[in-house]
Short mmCIF file of C-alpha atoms and ligand atoms in Angstrom, two decimals:
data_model
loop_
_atom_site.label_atom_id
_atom_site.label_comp_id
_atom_site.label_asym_id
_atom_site.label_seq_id
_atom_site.Cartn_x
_atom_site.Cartn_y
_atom_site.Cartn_z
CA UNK A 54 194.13 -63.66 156.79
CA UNK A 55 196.03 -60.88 155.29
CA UNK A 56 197.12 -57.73 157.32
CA UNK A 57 194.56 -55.23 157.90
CA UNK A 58 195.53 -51.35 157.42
CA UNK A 59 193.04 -48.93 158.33
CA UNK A 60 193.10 -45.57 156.45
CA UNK A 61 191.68 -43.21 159.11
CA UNK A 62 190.74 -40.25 157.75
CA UNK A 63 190.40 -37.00 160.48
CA UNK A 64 192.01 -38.87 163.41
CA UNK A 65 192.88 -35.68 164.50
CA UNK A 66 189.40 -34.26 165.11
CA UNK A 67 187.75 -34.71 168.35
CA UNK A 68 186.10 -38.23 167.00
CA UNK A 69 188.57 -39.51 165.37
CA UNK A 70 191.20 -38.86 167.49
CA UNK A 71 188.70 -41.14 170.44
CA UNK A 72 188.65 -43.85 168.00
CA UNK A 73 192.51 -43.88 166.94
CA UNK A 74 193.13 -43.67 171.07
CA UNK A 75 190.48 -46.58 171.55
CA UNK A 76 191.79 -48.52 169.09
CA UNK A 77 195.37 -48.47 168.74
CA UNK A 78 196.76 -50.27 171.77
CA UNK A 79 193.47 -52.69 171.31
CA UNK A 80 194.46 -53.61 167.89
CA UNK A 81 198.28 -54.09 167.81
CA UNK A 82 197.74 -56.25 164.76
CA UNK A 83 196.14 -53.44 162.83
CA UNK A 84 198.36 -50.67 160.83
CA UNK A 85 196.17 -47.61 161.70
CA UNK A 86 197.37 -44.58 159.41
CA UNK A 87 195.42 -41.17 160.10
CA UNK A 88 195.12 -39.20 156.94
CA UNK A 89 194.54 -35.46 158.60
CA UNK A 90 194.35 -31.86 156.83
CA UNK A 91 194.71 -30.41 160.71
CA UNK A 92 192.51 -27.89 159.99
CA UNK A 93 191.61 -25.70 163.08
CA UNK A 94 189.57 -28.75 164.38
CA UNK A 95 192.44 -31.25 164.05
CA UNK A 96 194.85 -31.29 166.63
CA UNK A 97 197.84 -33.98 167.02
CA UNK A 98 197.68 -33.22 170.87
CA UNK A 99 194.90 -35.57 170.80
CA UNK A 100 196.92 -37.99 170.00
CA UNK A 101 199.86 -37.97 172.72
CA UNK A 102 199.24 -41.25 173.97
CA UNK A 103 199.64 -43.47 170.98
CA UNK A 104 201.80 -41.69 168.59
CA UNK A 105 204.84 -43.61 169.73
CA UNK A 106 203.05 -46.87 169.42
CA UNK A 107 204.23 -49.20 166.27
CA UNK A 108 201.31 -49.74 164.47
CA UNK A 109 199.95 -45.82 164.29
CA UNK A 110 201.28 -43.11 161.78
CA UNK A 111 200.12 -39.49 160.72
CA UNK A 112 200.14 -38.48 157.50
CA UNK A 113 199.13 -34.65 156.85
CA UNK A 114 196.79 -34.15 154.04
CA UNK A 115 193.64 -33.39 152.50
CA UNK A 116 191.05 -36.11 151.33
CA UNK A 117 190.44 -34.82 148.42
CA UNK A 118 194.34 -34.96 147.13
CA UNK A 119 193.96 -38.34 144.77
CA UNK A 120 196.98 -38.94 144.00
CA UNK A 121 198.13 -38.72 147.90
CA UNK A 122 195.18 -41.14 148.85
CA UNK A 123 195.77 -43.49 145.62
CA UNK A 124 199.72 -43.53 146.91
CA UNK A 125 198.40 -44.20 150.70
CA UNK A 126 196.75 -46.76 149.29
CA UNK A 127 199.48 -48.92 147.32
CA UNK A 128 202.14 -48.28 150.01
CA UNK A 129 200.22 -49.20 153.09
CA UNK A 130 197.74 -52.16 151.36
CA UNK A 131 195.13 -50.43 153.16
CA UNK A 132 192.17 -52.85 153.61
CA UNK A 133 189.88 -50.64 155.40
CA UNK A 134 189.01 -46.50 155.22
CA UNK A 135 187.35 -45.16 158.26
CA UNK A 136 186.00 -41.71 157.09
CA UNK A 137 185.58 -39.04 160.08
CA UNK A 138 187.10 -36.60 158.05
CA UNK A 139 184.74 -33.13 157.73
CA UNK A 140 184.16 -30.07 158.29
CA UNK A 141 181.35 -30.54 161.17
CA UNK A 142 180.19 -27.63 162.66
CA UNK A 143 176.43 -26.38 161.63
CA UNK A 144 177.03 -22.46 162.75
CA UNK A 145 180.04 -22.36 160.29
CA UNK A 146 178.10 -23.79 157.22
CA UNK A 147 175.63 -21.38 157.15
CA UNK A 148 178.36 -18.48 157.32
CA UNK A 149 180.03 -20.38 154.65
CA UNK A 150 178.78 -23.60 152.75
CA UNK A 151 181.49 -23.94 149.91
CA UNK A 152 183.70 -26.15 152.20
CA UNK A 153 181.37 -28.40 153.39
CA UNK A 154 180.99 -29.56 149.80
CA UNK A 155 184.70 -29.65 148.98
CA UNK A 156 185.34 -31.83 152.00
CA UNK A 157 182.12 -33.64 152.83
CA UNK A 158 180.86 -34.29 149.50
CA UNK A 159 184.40 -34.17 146.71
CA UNK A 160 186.69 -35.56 149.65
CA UNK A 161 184.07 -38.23 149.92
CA UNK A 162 183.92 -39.27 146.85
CA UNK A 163 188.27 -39.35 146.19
CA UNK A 164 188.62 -41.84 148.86
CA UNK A 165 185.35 -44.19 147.39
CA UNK A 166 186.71 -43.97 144.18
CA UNK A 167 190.07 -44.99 144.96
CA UNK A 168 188.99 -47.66 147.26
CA UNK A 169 186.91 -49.24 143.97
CA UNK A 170 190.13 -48.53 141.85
CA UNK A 171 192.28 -50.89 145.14
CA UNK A 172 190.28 -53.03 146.16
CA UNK A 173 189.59 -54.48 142.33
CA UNK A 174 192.63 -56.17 142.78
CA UNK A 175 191.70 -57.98 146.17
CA UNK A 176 189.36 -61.09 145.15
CA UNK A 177 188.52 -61.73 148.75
CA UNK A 178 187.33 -57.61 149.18
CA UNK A 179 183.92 -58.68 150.52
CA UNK A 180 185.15 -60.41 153.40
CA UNK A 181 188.38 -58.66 153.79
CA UNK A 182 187.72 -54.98 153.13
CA UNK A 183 185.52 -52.18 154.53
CA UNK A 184 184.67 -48.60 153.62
CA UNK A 185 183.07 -46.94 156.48
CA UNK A 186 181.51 -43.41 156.60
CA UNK A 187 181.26 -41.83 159.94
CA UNK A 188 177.44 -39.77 159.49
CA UNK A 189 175.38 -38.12 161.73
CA UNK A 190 171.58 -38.23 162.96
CA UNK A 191 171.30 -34.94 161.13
CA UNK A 192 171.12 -36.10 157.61
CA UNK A 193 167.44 -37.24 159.15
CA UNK A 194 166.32 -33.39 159.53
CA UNK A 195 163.98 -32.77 162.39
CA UNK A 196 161.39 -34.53 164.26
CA UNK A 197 158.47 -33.13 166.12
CA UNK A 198 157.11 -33.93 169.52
CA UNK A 199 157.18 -37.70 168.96
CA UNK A 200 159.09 -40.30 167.43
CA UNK A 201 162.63 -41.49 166.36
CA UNK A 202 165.07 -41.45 163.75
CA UNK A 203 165.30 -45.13 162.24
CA UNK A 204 167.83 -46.58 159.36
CA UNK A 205 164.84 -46.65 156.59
CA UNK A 206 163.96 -42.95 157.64
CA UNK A 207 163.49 -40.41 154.87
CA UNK A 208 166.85 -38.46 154.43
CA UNK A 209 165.81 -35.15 154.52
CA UNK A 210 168.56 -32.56 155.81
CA UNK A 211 168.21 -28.81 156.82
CA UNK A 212 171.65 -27.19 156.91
CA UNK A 213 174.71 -26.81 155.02
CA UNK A 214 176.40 -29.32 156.83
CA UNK A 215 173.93 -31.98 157.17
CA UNK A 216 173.04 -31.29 153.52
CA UNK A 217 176.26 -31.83 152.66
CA UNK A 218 176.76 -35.37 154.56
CA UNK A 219 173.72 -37.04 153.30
CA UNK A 220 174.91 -36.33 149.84
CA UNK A 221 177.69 -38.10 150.81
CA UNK A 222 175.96 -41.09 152.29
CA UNK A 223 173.97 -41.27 148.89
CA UNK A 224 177.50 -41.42 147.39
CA UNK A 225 178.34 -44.22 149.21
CA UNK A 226 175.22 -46.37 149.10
CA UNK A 227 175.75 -45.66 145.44
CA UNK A 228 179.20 -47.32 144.93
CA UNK A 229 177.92 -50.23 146.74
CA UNK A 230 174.97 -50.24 144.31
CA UNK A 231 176.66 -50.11 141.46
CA UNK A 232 180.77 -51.04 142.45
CA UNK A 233 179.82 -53.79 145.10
CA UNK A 234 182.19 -51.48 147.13
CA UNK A 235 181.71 -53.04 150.73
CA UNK A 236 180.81 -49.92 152.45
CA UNK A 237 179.23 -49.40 156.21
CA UNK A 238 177.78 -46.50 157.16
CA UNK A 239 176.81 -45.55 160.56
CA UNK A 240 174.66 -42.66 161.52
CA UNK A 241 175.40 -41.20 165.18
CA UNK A 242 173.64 -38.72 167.52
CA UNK A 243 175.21 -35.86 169.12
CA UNK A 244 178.34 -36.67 170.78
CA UNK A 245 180.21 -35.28 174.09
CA UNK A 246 183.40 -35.83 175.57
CA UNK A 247 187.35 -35.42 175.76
CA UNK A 248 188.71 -33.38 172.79
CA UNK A 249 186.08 -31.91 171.48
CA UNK A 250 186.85 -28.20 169.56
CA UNK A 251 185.07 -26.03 172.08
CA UNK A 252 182.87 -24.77 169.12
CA UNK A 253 180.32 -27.50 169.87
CA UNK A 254 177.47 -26.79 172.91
CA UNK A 255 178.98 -28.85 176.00
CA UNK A 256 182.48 -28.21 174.93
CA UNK A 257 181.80 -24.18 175.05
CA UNK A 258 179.33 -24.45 177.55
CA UNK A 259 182.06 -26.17 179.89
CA UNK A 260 184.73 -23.67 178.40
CA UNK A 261 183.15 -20.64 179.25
CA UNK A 262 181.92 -21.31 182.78
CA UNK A 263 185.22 -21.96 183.73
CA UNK A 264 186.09 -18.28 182.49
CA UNK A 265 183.01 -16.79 183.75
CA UNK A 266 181.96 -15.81 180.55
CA UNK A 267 178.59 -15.69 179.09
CA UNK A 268 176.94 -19.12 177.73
CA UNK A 269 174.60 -18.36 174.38
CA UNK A 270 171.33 -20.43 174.04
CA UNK A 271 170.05 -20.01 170.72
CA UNK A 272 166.27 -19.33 170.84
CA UNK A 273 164.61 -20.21 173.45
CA UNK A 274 166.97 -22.82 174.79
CA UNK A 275 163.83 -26.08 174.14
CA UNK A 276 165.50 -27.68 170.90
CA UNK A 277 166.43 -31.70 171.63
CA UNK A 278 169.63 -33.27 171.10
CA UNK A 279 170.12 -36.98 172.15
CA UNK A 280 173.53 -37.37 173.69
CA UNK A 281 176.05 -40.18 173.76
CA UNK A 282 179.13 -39.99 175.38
CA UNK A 283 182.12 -40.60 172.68
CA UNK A 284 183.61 -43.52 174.00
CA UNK A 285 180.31 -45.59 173.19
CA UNK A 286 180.08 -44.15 169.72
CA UNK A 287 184.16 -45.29 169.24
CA UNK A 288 183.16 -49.18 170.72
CA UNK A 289 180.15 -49.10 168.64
CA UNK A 290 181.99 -48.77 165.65
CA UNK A 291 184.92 -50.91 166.40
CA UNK A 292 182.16 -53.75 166.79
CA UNK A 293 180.39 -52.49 163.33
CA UNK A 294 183.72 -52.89 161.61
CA UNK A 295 184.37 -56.13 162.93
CA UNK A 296 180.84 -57.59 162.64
CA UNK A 297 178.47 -55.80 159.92
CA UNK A 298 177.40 -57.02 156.44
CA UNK A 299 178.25 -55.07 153.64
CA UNK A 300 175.72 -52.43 152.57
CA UNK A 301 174.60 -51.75 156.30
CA UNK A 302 173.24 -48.58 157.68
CA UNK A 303 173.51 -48.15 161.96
CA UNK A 304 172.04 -45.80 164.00
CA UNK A 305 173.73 -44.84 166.86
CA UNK A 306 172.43 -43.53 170.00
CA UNK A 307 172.40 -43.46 173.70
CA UNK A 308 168.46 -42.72 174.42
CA UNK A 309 169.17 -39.89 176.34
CA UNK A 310 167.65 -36.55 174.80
CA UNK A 311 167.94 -33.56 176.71
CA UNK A 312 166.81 -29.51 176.32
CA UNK A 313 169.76 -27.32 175.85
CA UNK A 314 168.41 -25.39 177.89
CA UNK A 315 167.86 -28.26 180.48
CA UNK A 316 171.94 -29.39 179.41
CA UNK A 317 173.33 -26.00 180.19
CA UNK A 318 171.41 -25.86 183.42
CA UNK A 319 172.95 -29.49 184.77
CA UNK A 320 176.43 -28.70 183.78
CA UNK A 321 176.53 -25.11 185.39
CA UNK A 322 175.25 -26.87 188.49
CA UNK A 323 177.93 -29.58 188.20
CA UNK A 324 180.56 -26.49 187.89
CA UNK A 325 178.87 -24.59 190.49
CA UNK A 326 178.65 -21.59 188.00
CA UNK A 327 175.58 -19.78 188.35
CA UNK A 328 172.25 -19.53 185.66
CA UNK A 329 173.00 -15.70 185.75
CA UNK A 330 175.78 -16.51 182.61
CA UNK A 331 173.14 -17.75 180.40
CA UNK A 332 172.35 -15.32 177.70
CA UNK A 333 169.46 -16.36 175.04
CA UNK A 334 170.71 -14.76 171.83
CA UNK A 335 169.13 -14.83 168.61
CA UNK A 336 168.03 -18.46 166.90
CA UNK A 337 170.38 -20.15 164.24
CA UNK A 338 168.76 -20.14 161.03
CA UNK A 339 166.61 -23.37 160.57
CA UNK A 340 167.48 -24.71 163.58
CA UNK A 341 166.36 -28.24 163.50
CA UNK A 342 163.93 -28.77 166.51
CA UNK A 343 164.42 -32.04 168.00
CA UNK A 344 166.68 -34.85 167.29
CA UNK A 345 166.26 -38.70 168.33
CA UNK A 346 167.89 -41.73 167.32
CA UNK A 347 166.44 -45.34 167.69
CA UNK A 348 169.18 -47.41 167.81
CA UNK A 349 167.29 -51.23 168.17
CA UNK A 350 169.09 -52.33 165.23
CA UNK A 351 172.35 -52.15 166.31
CA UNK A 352 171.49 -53.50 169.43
CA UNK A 353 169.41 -56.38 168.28
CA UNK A 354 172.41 -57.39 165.65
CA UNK A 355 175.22 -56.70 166.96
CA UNK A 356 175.25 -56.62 170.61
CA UNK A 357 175.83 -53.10 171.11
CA UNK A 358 174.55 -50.75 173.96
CA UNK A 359 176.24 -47.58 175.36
CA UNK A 360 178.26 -48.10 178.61
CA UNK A 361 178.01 -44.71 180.02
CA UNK A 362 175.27 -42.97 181.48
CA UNK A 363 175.08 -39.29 180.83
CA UNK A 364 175.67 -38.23 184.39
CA UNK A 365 178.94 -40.62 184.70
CA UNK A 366 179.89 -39.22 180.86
CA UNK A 367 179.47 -35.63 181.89
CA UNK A 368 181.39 -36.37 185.14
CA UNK A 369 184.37 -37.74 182.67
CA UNK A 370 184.08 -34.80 180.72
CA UNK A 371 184.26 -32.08 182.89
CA UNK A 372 187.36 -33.48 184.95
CA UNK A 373 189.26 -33.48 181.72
CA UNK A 374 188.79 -30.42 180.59
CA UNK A 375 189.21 -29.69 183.80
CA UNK A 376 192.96 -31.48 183.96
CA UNK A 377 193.46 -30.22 180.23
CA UNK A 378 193.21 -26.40 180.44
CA UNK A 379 196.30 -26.31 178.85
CA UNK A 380 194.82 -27.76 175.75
CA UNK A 381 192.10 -25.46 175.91
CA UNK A 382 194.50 -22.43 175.44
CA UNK A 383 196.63 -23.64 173.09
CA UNK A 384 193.03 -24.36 170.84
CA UNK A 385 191.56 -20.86 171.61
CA UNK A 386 194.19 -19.59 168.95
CA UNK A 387 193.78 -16.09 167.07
CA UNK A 388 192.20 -17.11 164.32
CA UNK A 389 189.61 -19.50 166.52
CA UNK A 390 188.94 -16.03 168.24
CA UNK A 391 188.72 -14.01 164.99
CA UNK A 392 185.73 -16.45 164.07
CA UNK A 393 183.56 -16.49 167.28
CA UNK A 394 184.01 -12.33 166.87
CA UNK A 395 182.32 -12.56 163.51
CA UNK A 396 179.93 -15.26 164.50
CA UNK A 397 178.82 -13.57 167.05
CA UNK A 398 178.49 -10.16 165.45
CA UNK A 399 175.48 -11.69 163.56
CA UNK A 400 173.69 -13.21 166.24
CA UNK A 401 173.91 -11.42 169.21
CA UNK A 402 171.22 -9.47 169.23
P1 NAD B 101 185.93 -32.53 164.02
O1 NAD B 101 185.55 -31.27 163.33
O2 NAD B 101 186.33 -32.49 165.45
O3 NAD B 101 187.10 -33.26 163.23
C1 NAD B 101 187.17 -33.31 161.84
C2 NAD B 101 188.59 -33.73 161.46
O4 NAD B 101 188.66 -33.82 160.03
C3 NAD B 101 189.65 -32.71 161.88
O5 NAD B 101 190.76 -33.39 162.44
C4 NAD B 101 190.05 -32.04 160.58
O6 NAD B 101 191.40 -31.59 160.57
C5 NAD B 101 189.83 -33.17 159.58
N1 NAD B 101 189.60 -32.70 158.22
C6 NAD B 101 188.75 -31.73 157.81
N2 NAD B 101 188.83 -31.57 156.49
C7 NAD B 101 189.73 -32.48 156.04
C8 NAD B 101 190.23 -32.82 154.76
N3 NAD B 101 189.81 -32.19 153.66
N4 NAD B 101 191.14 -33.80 154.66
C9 NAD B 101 191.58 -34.45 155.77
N5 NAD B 101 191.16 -34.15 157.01
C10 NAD B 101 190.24 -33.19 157.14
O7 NAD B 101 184.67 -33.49 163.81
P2 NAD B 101 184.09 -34.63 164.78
O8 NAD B 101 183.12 -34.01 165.71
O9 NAD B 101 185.20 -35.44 165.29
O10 NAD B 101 183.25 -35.47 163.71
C11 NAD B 101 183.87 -36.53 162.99
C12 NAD B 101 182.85 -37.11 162.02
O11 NAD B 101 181.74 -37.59 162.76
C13 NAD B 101 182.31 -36.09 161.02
O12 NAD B 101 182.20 -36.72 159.77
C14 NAD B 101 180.94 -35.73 161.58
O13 NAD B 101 180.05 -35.41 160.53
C15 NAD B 101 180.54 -37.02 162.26
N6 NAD B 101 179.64 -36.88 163.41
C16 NAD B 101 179.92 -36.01 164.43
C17 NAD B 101 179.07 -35.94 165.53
C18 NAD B 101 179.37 -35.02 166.69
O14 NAD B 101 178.54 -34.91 167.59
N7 NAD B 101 180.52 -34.37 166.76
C19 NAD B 101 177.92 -36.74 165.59
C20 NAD B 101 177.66 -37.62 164.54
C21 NAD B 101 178.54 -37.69 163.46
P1 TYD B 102 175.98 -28.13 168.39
O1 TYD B 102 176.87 -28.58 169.50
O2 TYD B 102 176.47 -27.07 167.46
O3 TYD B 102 175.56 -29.45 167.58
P2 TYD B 102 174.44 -29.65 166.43
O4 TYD B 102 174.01 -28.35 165.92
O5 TYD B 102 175.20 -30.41 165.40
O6 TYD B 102 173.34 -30.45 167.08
O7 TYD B 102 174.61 -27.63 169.02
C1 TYD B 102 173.85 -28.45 169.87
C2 TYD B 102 172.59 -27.69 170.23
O8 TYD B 102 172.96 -26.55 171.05
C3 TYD B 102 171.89 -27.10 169.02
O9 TYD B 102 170.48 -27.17 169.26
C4 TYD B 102 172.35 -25.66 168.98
C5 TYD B 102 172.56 -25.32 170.43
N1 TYD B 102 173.65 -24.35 170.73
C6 TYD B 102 173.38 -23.28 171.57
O10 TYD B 102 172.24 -23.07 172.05
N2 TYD B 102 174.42 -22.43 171.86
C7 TYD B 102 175.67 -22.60 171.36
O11 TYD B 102 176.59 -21.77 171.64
C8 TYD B 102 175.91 -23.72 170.50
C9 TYD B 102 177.28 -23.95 169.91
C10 TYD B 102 174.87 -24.58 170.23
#
């Protein structure tokens, strides 16, 4: 079997840089090159622990440059493209949506195209190749009281963000429609764990209790996430690569939905912090209610269920930021600071 060369692209973000740590010393056979902008959420600090190893390089750059992907492409043979690069945070694509599109949607659509363009040439592609995009829950929208999120659910997406990443998912079921392009796409709840910007609720939540400072709910604190810890979501796609048909759409979820409210609550009390720091503040606009993932089909195909319960996850989680304060600082940078001002000039009342 020929060599496989993974273009990862955003291995620097919190996700990606899980996966490229999961994977790297698993896989010495695999070439694993992370294509990364480093935009404020990437950060090669992730990545201390395999950036000496043989079969991992980083290569800065945007998605959306063709002819740097098309020349990634030739030089490295790549056989696979694992797509985690995005701009991922809801709060900042309602303040600003043009990005989301450039990125989420364009970016997208440089690295299908030139995987078509490459993978022409390989006349074993359908075994050998794989184009996966890294989605979210989100693109679902919102459920109510009851029910779950399944593959063959109705795309129908509230924000910017999630807007933008089910446009891109339509992209990509549409080059496998109409280029056979052998494309995965896997569709994952909200995740929690080591290096994770500290934009994102537990990540803040943990990041301001240590500092005393105040924790915002939005609203009144009862919208539903379902939470998996990140290291399930990385072995859940390492199996989906290695396993799935071509054309395949997996959820990906850990059963375990929680109020934010109810979150905030259970991690203050794991931090001995007290309630007195949480501050309701004002709702984010369209603020999808309640999100849920049923996640039979990957289980019933492929053999996958998440390893960590949420208590054991959170447990993980806190002790590194906890050992990683260092991190912390060097990611609360001026213009990170600049943002959270204006952010929270809007909603804070
Ligand atoms: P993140 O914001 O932490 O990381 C995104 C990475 O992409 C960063 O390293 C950033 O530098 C890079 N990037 C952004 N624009 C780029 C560009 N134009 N070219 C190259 N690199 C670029 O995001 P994350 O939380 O790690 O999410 C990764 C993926 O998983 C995203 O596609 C997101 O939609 C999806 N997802 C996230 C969650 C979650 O809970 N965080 C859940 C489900 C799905
Ligand atoms: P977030 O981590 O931004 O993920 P997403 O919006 O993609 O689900 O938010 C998770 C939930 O926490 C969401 O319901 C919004 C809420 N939230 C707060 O109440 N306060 C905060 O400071 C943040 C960042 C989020």
């Amino acid at each position: 079997m020929e060599k496989q060369a993974f273009l990862v692209a955003g291995g620097a973000g919190f996700i990606g840089s899980n996966f490229l740590n999961h994977m790297t010393p698993r896989h010495p056979d695999i070439l694993f090159i992370n294509l990364d902008d480093l935009t404020y959420a990437g950060n090669l600090a992730n990545l201390k622990s395999i950036e000496s190893h043989d079969n991992y390089s980083f290569i800065k750059g945007d998605i959306g440059n063709r002819e740097l992907v098309q020349h990634l492409f030739e030089k490295f043979n790549i056989t696979h493209v694992v797509n985690f690069a995005a701009e991922s945070h809801v709060d900042r694509s309602i303040l600003d949506p043009q990005i989301f599109l450039k990125t989420n949607v364009l970016g997208t659509q440089v690295l299908l195209d030139t995987a078509v363009a490459h993978w022409k040439k390989n006349p074993d592609a359908q075994n050998n190749c794989r184009f996966l995009q890294i989605s979210t829950d989100e693109v679902y929208g919102s459920l109510g009281d009851r029910g779950y999120f399944r593959e063959d659910s109705p795309l129908a997406p509230n924000s910017p963000y999630s807007a933008s990443k089910a446009s891109a998912d339509l992209m990509v079921r549409a080059y496998h429609h109409t280029f056979n392009l052998p494309t995965l796409i896997t569709r994952c709840s909200n995740n929690y764990g080591p290096f994770q910007f500290p934009e994102k609720l537990i990540p803040l939540l943990i990041s301001n209790a240590l500092q005393d400072k105040e924790i915002p709910v939005y609203g009144d604190g009862k919208n539903i996430r379902d939470w998996i810890f990140v290291l399930d979501h990385c072995r859940a796609l390492e199996v989906v690569l290695q396993k799935a048909a071509p054309g395949t759409i997996y959820n990906i979820g850990g059963s375990n939905e929680w109020q934010n409210i109810e979150i905030v609550k259970f991690i203050l009390k794991k931090l001995n912090k007290p309630e007195s720091l949480i501050k309701f503040v004002k709702d984010r606009p369209g603020h999808d209610r309640r999100y849920a993932i049923d996640a039979a089909k990957i289980s019933r195909e492929l053999n996958w269920e998440p390893e960590f319960s949420f208590e054991k996850g959170i447990e993980c989680t806190i002790d590194w930021y906890l050992s990683n304060e260092a991190w912390l600082e060097t990611v609360h940078s001026a213009s990170y600071r600049r943002y959270y001002e204006k952010m929270y000039s809007q909603r804070d009342t």
